[in-house]
Each structure stands twice: as structure tokens, then as C-alpha cells.
CSV table of C-alpha atoms in Angstrom, one decimal:
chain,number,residue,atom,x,y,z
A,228,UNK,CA,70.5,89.0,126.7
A,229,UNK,CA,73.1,90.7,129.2
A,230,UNK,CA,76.5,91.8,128.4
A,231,UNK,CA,79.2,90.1,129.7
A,232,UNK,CA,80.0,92.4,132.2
A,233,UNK,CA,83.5,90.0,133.0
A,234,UNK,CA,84.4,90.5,129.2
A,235,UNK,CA,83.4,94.3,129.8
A,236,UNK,CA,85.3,94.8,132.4
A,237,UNK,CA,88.6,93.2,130.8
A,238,UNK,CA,88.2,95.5,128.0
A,239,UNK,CA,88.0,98.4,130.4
A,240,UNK,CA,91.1,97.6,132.0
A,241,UNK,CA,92.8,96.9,128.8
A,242,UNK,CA,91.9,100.1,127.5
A,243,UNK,CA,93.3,102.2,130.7
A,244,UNK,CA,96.3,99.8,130.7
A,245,UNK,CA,96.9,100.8,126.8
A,246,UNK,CA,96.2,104.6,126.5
A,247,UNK,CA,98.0,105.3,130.2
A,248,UNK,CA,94.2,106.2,131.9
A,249,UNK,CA,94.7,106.8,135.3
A,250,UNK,CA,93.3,104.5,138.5
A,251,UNK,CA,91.0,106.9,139.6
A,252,UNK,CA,89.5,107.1,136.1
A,253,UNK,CA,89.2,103.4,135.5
A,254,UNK,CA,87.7,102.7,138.6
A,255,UNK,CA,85.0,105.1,138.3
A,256,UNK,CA,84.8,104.1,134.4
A,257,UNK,CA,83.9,100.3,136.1
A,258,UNK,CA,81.9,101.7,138.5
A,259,UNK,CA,79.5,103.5,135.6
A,260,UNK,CA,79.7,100.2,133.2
A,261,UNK,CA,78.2,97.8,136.8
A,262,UNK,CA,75.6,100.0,137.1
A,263,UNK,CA,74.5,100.4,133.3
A,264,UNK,CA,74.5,96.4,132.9
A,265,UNK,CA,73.2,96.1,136.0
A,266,UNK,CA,70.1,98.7,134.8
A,267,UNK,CA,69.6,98.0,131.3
A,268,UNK,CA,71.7,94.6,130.6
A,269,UNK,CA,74.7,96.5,128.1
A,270,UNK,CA,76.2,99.8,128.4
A,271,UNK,CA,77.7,102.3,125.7
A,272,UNK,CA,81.6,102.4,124.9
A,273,UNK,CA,82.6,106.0,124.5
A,274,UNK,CA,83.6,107.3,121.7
A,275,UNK,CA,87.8,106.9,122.7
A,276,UNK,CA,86.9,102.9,123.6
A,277,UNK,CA,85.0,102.3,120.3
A,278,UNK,CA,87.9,103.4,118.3
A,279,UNK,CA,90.4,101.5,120.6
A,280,UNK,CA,88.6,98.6,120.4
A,281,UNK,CA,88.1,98.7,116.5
A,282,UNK,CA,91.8,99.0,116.2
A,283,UNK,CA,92.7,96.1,118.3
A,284,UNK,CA,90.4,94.2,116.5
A,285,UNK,CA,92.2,94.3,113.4
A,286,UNK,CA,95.4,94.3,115.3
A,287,UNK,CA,93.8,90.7,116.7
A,288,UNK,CA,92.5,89.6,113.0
A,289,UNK,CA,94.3,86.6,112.6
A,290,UNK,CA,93.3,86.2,109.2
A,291,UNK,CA,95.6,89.0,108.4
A,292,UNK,CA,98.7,89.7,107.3
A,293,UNK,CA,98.8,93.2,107.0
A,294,UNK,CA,98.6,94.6,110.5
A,295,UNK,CA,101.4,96.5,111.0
A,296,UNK,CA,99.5,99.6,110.4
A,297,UNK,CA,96.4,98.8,112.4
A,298,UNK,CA,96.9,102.0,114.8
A,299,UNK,CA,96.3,104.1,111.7
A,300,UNK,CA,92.7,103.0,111.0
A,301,UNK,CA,90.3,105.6,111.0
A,302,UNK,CA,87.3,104.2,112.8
A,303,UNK,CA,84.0,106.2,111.5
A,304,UNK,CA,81.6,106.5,114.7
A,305,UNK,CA,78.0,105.9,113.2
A,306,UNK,CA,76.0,104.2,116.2
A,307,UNK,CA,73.1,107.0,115.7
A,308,UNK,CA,72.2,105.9,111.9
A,309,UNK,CA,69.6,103.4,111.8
A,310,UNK,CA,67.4,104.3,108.3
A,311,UNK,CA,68.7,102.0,105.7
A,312,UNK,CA,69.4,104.8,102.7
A,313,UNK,CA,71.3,106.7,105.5
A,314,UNK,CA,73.2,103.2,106.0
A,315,UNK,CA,73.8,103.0,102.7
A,316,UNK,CA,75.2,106.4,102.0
A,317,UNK,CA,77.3,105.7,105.3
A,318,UNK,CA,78.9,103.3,103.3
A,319,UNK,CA,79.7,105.0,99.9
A,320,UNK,CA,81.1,107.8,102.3
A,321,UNK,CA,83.3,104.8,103.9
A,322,UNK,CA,84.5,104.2,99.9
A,323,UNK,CA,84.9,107.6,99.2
A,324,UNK,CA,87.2,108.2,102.5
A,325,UNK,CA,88.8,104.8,102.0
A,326,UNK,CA,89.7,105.2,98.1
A,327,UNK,CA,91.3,108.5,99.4
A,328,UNK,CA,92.1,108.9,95.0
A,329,UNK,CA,93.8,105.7,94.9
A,330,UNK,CA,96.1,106.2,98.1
A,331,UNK,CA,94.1,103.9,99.9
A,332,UNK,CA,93.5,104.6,103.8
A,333,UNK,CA,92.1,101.6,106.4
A,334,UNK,CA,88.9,102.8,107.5
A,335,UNK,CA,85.8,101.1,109.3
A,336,UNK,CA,82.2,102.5,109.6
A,337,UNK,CA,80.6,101.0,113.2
A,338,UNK,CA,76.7,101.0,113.2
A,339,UNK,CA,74.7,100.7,116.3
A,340,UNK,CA,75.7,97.8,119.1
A,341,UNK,CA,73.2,94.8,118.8
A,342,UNK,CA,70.5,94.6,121.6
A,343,UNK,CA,68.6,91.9,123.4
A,344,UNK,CA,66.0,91.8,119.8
A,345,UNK,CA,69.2,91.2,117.9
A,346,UNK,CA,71.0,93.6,115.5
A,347,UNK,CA,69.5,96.6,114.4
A,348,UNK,CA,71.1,97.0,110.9
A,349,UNK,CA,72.6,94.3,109.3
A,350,UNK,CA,74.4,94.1,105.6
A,351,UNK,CA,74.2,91.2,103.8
A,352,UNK,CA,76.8,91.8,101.6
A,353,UNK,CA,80.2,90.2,101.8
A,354,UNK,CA,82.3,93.0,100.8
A,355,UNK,CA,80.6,96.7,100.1
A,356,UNK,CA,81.6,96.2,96.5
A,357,UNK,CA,81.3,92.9,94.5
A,358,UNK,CA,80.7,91.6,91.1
A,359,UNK,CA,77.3,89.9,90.3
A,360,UNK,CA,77.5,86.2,89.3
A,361,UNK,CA,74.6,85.3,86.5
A,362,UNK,CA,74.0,81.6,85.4
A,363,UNK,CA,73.6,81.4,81.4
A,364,UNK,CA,70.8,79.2,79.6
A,365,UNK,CA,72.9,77.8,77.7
A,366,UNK,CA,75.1,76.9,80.2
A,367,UNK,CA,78.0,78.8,81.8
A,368,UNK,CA,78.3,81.9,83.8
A,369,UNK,CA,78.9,84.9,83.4
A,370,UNK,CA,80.2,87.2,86.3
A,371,UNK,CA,81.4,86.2,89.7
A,372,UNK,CA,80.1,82.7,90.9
A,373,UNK,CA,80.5,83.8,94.4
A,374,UNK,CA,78.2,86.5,93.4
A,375,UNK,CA,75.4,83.9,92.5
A,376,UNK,CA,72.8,83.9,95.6
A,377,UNK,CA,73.2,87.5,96.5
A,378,UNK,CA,72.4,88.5,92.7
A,379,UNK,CA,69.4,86.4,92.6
A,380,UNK,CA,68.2,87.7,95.9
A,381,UNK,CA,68.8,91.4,94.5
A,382,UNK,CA,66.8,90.4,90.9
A,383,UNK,CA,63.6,89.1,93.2
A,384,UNK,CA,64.3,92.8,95.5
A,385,UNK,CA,63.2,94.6,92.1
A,386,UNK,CA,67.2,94.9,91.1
A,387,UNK,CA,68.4,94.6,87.5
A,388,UNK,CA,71.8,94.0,86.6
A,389,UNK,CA,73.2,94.5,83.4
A,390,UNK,CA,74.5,91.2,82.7
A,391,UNK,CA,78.1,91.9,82.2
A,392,UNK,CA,81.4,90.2,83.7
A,393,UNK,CA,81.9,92.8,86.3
A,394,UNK,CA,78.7,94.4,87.1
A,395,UNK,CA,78.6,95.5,91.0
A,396,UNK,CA,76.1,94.3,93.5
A,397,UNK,CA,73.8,96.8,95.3
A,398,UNK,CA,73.9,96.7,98.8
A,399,UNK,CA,71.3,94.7,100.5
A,400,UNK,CA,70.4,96.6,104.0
A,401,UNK,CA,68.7,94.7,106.7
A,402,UNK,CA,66.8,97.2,109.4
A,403,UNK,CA,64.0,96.1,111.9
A,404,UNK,CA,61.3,99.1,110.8
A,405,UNK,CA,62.3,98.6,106.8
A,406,UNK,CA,63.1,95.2,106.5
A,407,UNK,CA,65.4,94.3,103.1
A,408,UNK,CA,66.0,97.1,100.2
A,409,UNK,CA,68.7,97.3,97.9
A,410,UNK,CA,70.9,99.8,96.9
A,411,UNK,CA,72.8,100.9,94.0
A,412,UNK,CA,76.4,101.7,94.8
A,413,UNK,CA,77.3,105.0,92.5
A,414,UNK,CA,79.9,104.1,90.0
A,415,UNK,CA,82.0,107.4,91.5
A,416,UNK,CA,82.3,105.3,94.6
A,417,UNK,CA,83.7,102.3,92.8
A,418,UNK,CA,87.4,102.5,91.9
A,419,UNK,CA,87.9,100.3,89.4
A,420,UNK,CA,91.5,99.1,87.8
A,421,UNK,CA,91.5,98.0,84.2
A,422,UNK,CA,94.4,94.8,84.1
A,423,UNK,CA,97.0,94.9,81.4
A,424,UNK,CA,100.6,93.4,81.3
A,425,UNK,CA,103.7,95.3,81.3
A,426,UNK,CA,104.7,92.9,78.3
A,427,UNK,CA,101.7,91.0,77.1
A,428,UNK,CA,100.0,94.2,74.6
A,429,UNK,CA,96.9,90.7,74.4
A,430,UNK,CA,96.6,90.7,78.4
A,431,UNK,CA,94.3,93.9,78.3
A,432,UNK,CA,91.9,92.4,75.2
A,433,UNK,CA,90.7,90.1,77.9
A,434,UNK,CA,88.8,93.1,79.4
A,435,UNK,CA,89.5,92.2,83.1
A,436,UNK,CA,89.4,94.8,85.9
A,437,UNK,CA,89.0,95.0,89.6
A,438,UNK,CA,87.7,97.1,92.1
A,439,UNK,CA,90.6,98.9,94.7
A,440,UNK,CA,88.8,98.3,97.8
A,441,UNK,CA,88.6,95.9,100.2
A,442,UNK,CA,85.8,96.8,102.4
A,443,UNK,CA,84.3,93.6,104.1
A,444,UNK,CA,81.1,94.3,105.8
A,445,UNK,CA,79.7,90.9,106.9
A,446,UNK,CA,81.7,90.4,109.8
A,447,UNK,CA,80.5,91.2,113.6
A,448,UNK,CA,82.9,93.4,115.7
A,449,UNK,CA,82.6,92.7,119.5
A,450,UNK,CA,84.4,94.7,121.3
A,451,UNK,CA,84.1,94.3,125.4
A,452,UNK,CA,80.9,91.6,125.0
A,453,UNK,CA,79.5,94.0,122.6
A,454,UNK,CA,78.5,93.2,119.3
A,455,UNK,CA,78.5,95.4,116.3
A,456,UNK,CA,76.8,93.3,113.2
A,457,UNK,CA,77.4,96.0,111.1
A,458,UNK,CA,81.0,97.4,110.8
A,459,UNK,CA,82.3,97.4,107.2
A,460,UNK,CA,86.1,97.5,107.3
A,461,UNK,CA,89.3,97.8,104.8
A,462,UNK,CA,92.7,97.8,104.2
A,463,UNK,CA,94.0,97.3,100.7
A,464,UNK,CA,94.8,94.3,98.7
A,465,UNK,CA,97.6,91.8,98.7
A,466,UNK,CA,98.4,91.4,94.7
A,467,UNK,CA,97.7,87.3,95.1
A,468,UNK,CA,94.0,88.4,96.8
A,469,UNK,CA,93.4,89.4,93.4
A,470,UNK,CA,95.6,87.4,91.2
A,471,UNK,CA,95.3,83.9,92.3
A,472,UNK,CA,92.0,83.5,94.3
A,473,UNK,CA,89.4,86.1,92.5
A,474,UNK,CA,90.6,85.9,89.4
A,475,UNK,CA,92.4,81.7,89.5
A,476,UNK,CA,90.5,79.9,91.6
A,477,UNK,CA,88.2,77.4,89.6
A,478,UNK,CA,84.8,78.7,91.1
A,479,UNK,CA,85.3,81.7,90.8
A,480,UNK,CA,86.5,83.6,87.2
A,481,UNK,CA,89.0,80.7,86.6
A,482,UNK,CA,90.9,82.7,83.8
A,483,UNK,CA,94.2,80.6,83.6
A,484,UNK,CA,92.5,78.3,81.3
A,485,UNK,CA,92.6,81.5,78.8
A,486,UNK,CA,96.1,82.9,79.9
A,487,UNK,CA,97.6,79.6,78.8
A,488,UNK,CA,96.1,78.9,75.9
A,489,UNK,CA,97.1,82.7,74.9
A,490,UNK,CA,101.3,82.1,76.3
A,491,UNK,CA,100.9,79.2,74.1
A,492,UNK,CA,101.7,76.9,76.6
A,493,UNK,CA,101.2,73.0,76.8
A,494,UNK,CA,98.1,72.4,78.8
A,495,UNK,CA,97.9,69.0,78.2
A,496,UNK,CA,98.8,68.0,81.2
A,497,UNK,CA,99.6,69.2,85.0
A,498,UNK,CA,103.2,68.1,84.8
A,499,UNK,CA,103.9,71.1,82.8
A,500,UNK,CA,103.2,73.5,85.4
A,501,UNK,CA,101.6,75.2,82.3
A,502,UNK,CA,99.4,76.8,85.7
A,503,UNK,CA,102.5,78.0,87.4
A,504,UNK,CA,103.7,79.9,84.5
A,505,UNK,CA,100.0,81.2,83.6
A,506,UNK,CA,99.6,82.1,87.3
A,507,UNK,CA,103.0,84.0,87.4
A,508,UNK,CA,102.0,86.2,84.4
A,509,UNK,CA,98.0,86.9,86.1
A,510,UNK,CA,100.0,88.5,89.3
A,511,UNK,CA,103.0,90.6,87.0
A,512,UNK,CA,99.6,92.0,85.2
A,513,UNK,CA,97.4,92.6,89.0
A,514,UNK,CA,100.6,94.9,90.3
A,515,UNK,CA,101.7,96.4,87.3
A,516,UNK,CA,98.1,97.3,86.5
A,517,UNK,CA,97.3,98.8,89.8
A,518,UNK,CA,100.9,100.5,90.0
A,519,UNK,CA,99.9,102.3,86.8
A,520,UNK,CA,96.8,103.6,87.7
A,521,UNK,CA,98.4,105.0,91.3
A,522,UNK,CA,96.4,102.7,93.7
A,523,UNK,CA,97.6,101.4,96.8
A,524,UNK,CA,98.4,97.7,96.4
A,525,UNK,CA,101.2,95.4,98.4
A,526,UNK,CA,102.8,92.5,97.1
A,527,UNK,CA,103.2,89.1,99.0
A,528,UNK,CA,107.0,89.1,99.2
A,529,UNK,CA,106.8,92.7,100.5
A,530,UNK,CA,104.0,91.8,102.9
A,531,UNK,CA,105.5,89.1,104.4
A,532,UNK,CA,108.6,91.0,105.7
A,533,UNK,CA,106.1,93.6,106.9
A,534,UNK,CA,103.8,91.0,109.2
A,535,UNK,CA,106.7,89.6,110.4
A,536,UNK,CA,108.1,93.5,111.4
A,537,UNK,CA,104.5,93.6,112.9
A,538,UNK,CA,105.1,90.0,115.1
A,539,UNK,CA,108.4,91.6,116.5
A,540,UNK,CA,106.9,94.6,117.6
A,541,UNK,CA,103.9,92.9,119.6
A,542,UNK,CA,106.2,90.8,121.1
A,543,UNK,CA,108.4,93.6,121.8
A,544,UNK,CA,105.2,94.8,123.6
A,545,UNK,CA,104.9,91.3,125.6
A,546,UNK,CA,101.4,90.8,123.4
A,547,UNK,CA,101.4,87.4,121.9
A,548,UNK,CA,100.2,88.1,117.9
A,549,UNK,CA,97.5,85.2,116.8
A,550,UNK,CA,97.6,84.5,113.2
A,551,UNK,CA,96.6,81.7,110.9
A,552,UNK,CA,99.2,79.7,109.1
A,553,UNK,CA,96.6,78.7,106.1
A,554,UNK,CA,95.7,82.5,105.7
A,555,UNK,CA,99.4,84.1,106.4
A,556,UNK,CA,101.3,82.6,104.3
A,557,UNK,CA,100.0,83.8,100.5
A,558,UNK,CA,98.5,81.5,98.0
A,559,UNK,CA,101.4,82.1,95.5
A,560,UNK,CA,105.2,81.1,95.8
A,561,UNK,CA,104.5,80.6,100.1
A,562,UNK,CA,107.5,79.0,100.5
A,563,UNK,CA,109.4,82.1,98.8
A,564,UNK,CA,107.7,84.3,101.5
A,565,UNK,CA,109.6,84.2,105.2
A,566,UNK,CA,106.1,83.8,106.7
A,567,UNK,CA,105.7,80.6,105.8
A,568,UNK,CA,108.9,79.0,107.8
A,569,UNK,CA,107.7,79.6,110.7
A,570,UNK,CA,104.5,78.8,113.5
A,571,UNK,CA,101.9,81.1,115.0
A,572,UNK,CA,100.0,81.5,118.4
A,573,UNK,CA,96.6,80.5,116.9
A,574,UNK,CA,94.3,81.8,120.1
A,575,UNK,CA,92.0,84.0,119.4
A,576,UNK,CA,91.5,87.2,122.2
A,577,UNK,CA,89.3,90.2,122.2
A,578,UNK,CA,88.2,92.7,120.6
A,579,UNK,CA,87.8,90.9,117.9
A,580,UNK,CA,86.3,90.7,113.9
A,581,UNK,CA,84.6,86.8,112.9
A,582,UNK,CA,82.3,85.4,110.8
A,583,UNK,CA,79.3,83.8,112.3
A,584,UNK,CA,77.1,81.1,110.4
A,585,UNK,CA,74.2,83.8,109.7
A,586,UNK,CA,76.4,86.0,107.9
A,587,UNK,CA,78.1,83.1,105.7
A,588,UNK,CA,74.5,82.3,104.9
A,589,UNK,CA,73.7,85.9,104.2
A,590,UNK,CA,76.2,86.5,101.9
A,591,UNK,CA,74.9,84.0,99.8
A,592,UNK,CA,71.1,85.7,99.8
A,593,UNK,CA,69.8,83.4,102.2
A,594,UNK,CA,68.4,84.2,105.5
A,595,UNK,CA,69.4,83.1,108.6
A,596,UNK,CA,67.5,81.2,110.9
A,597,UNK,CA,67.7,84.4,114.0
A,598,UNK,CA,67.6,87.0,111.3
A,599,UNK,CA,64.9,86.5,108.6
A,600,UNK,CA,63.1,89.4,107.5
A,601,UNK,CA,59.2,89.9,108.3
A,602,UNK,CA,56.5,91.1,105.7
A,603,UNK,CA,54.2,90.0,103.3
A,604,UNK,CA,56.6,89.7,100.6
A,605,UNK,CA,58.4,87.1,102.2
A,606,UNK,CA,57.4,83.2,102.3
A,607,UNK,CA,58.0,80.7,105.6
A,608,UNK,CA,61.7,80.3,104.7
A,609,UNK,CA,62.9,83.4,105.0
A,610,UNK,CA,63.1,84.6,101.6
A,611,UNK,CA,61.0,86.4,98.8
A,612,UNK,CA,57.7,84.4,97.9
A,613,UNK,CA,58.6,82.2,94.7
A,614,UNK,CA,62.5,82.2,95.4
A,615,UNK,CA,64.7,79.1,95.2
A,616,UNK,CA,68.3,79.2,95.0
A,617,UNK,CA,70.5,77.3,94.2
A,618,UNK,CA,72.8,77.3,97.1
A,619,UNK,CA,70.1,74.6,98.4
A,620,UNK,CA,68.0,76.5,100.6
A,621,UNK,CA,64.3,78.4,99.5
């Protein structure tokens, strides 16, 4: 497949118009990009354009509502790594620089472009660090229930988790010459927050805790018609990522049922708002916990004032900013927040990060269609011989 040499070329021109590269430059910069397409069907950013690019993606992320700092990511060049253990330590080096001792720093680790066979590393994993989910016998789960396909996929790899509520995944590394392994992520790479309350002494008997980064590695980043499958990125968490949707949501550790009972509240009904109160409390503990421990965490209230600080400025720079309503304003008190009283350019330009359908699927342990893994070991579907699972497909 050829590169979009148009979309090239716009990238190009944005990156000279940008970082002040002179006309002479750019034109002979378009001159070398023709004849690369034109000779092999893509061409290479350099090494200034790849970090450009990976900035502006975030700075494009729609689905984001903490952009304001996206010119201080540090963009981690690692096109020449192609063995899967070097990809995977690639990535615990990504944690390592990321968790920075709890003063978190944005960070993204770029793998090699995709080709005309496709992409040469891909990770299936949503998020480089993420809790197993395991269905009980008798019924239940125990764990994360997004978690669910992933951690059977790694159990039929050879994998053995432990069981527990917050056990984290291995990575599961997709390369052309190796096919699928698994790897254990090192607990020194995981920075993990234990949750108390700053005046419930019971909230830290419930033995909740979450890991401090951020780092989603499922997306594609295509920068100039380029496509990266493999670019694990971060920023740090908005309290409500952790307090309402992980932790709150019904499919997923749905713990206010818990936290009420526990504040004594009447959960006999909705009308109550016996949930609002429950979900109030969650959050205090998520920020005070992660205040305590001295890791990097923002608040929606806080976060808010800053995208919107973010908005002016790209206007200020005649750049429209796209964001998403549904996504920008937080899942918690939204109408508190001065994001929420107001409406968005929803277009979506390039460079960009997104989520294509393989990677959805992927992150739930089952193989796409375009990307299923070859061997022996594996059966007409896609996945290991004898697999089922229960997302439906096997």
C-alpha cells in the first residue's frame, strides 16, 4: 500500500510552517519524500518530524482534556526495535521514565512505521499496565471484568495469574518472526497507590489500590499517512478516571454498592442519591490517596480550567482545538466543571492517535481479521487451539 504522499506532503509543510524551517529546506525536504514514495511506496520521518508529529497528536486527541502540556512530551524514538523481549523492555523503560518517582512525565515510545505486510509489532494490550479479570465457579468475578479476554488469552499463552483483585496483565507482544508471547511486567515498574480516606479510617480495609500510569498502547499514531501500530503513550490520571469509571462503573469493580452500605446510607432506592453521596466519598479517597503517596494526579475541577486555558491558546494561534463533548466534560459533577457549558469543533485533523476495530478486538484477546497470528498453535479463528471466549468470538 502507498503512502499518501498528499497527506505527506501536508505534514511536511505543517512541520516547516511550525518549527520556522526555511523554504529552501522544505522544498528540498518535498523533493526527497516524492522520490522515496515514488521508489519504495512510504518514506522515513526524521527524527525532528517524528517527535513533532507525536506531539501534535496528542495536542489533536480529542478525547482529552489534558492537553495543555502536550509540547512537553518526551517522544522515545524506537523504530529500530523489532524482537518482542526488546519491545517489552522498551516498554517497562517507557514506565520507568514515565513514573519519574511519582512526578509523573507524558512520554510515548514509537515502534517501527507499518509497511505494505501490515504492522510489524503490534501490542495487544489496552493500557501497558492493567488488572486481570477472572470469572469465579461459583459465580462472580474477581479482578477487572474488562480484563476478562485478555486474561484468558494470557492463561492459554502458558501465563498464570495469581488470582487476586489487582493482579497485572503481562504484555501480550505481536511480531511477524515470533508471533504472540507474553510478558511479565516487573512489579518495580508498576507504581501502585494503596486508597484510603482522609476521614473514613474503614475506606483502606477494602484493600483497593491503583496503578499511577496511564500508558495506553493500543492505539495507531499516523503521523503524515504514516502509521505507527505500536506507540504506547501517557499523561497522568484525572481523579474521576479512577474514581468513577474503574472503580464505579457497574462492569467494571462496581464498589459503590460496598461504600454505601459501609456510610450507612439508604440504598433502597435511587431517589436517595445514596450513589451520589457514595460516589463523592470514592473520589475524596482517589486524590487524597494519591496526594499522600506524592504521585502526580489532577482533579476534574482543576482540569477543566486548564483545557479551557489550552482552547484559548490554540485559538490564540488561529488552530481550531477538536474535542469531544461526551469525553471533555468529566463523569462526575460535569455541570460544576466550566467545560461542560460550552461546544467544541468536533473535526478530527492530523497527526493523529484512534482506535481502529482490530485493536478494540485485541484488547479483548481476540484476533483481528488482518492481524491473526500464524503457527501451529493456533486454530482457523485466530486464536490458540481449544480457546473460546466469552466475548463471543473462538
Amino acid at each position: 500500500m502507498t503512502t499518501d504522499q498528499g497527506e505527506a506532503e501536508r505534514f511536511v509543510r505543517q512541520f516547516a510552517d511550525e518549527s520556522g524551517t526555511g523554504d529552501d529546506a522544505l522544498r528540498a525536504r518535498l523533493a526527497a519524500i516524492r522520490r522515496e514514495i515514488a521508489e519504495t511506496g512510504s518514506y522515513r520521518h526524521t527524527p525532528e518530524e517524528l517527535a513533532f508529529g507525536a506531539k501534535v497528536a496528542w495536542r489533536n486527541s480529542a478525547r482529552c482534556i489534558g492537553r495543555l502540556y502536550w509540547q512537553s512530551l518526551r517522544v522515545r524514538d524506537r523504530r529500530h526495535v523489532t524482537g518482542p523481549a526488546d519491545v517489552a523492555a522498551e516498554c517497562f523503560a517507557h514506565l520507568r521514565a514515565a513514573t519519574n518517582g511519582g512526578r509523573l512525565r507524558p512520554v510515548v515510545t514509537v515502534f517501527p512505521q507499518d509497511d505494505a505486510e501490515g504492522a510489524p509489532v503490534l501490542i495487544w494490550n489496552e493500557q501497558l499496565i492493567r488488572y486481570a479479570g477472572y470469572l469465579r465457579f461459583e459465580g462472580g468475578c474477581t479482578g477487572d471484568p474488562r480484563g476478562f479476554g485478555l486474561t484468558e488469552l494470557a492463561t492459554k499463552l502458558g501465563w498464570e495469574g495469581a488470582g487476586g483483585p489487582f493482579d497485572v496483565l503481562p504484555l501480550v507482544i505481536q511480531t511477524r518472526e515470533h508471533g504472540l508471547q507474553w510478558f511479565g511486567v516487573p512489579p518495580e515498574v508498576v507504581l501502585e497507590v494503596p486508597l484510603s480516606h482522609p476521614a473514613l479510617p474503614w475506606f483502606a480495609d477494602l484493600g483497593l489500590r491503583w496503578h499511577a500510569v496511564p500508558a495506553i498502547s493500543h492505539m495507531r499514531l499516523r503521523i503524515g499517512g504514516i502509521s505507527y501500530s505500536a506507540a504506547p503513550f501517557n499523561g497522568w490520571y484525572m481523579g474521576t478516571e479512577i474514581g468513577v469509571r474503574n472503580l464505579c462503573d457497574s462492569d467494571r469493580y462496581d464498589i459503590l454498592p460496598e461504600v454505601g452500605r459501609r456510610l450507612g446510607l439508604d440504598t433502597s432506592s435511587a431517589r436517595t442519591l445514596w450513589r451520589d453521596q457514595a460516589l463523592v466519598e470514592v473520589n475524596r479517597a482517589v486524590l487524597h490517596s494519591f496526594d499522600a503517596a506524592g504521585v502526580t494526579i489532577a482533579d476534574h475541577h482543576t482540569e477543566s480550567a486548564r483545557f479551557l486555558r489550552h482552547v484559548a491558546r490554540e485559538e490564540t494561534a488561529g488552530r481550531a482545538c477538536p474535542a469531544d463533548w461526551s469525553w471533555i466534560v468529566p463523569p462526575m459533577s460535569g455541570g460544576l466543571t466550566p467545560v461542560y457549558h460550552r461546544y467544541y469543533d468536533d473535526h478530527r485533523p492530523r497527526p493523529d492517535f484512534h482506535l481502529d476495530d482490530g485493536a478494540r478486538l485485541r484488547a479483548q484477546g481476540v484476533a483481528a481479521e488482518e492481524h491473526r497470528p500464524g503457527g501451529p498453535e493456533y486454530g482457523e479463528a485466530g486464536q490458540p487451539a481449544g480457546w473460546a471466549s466469552r466475548t463471543g468470538a473462538g
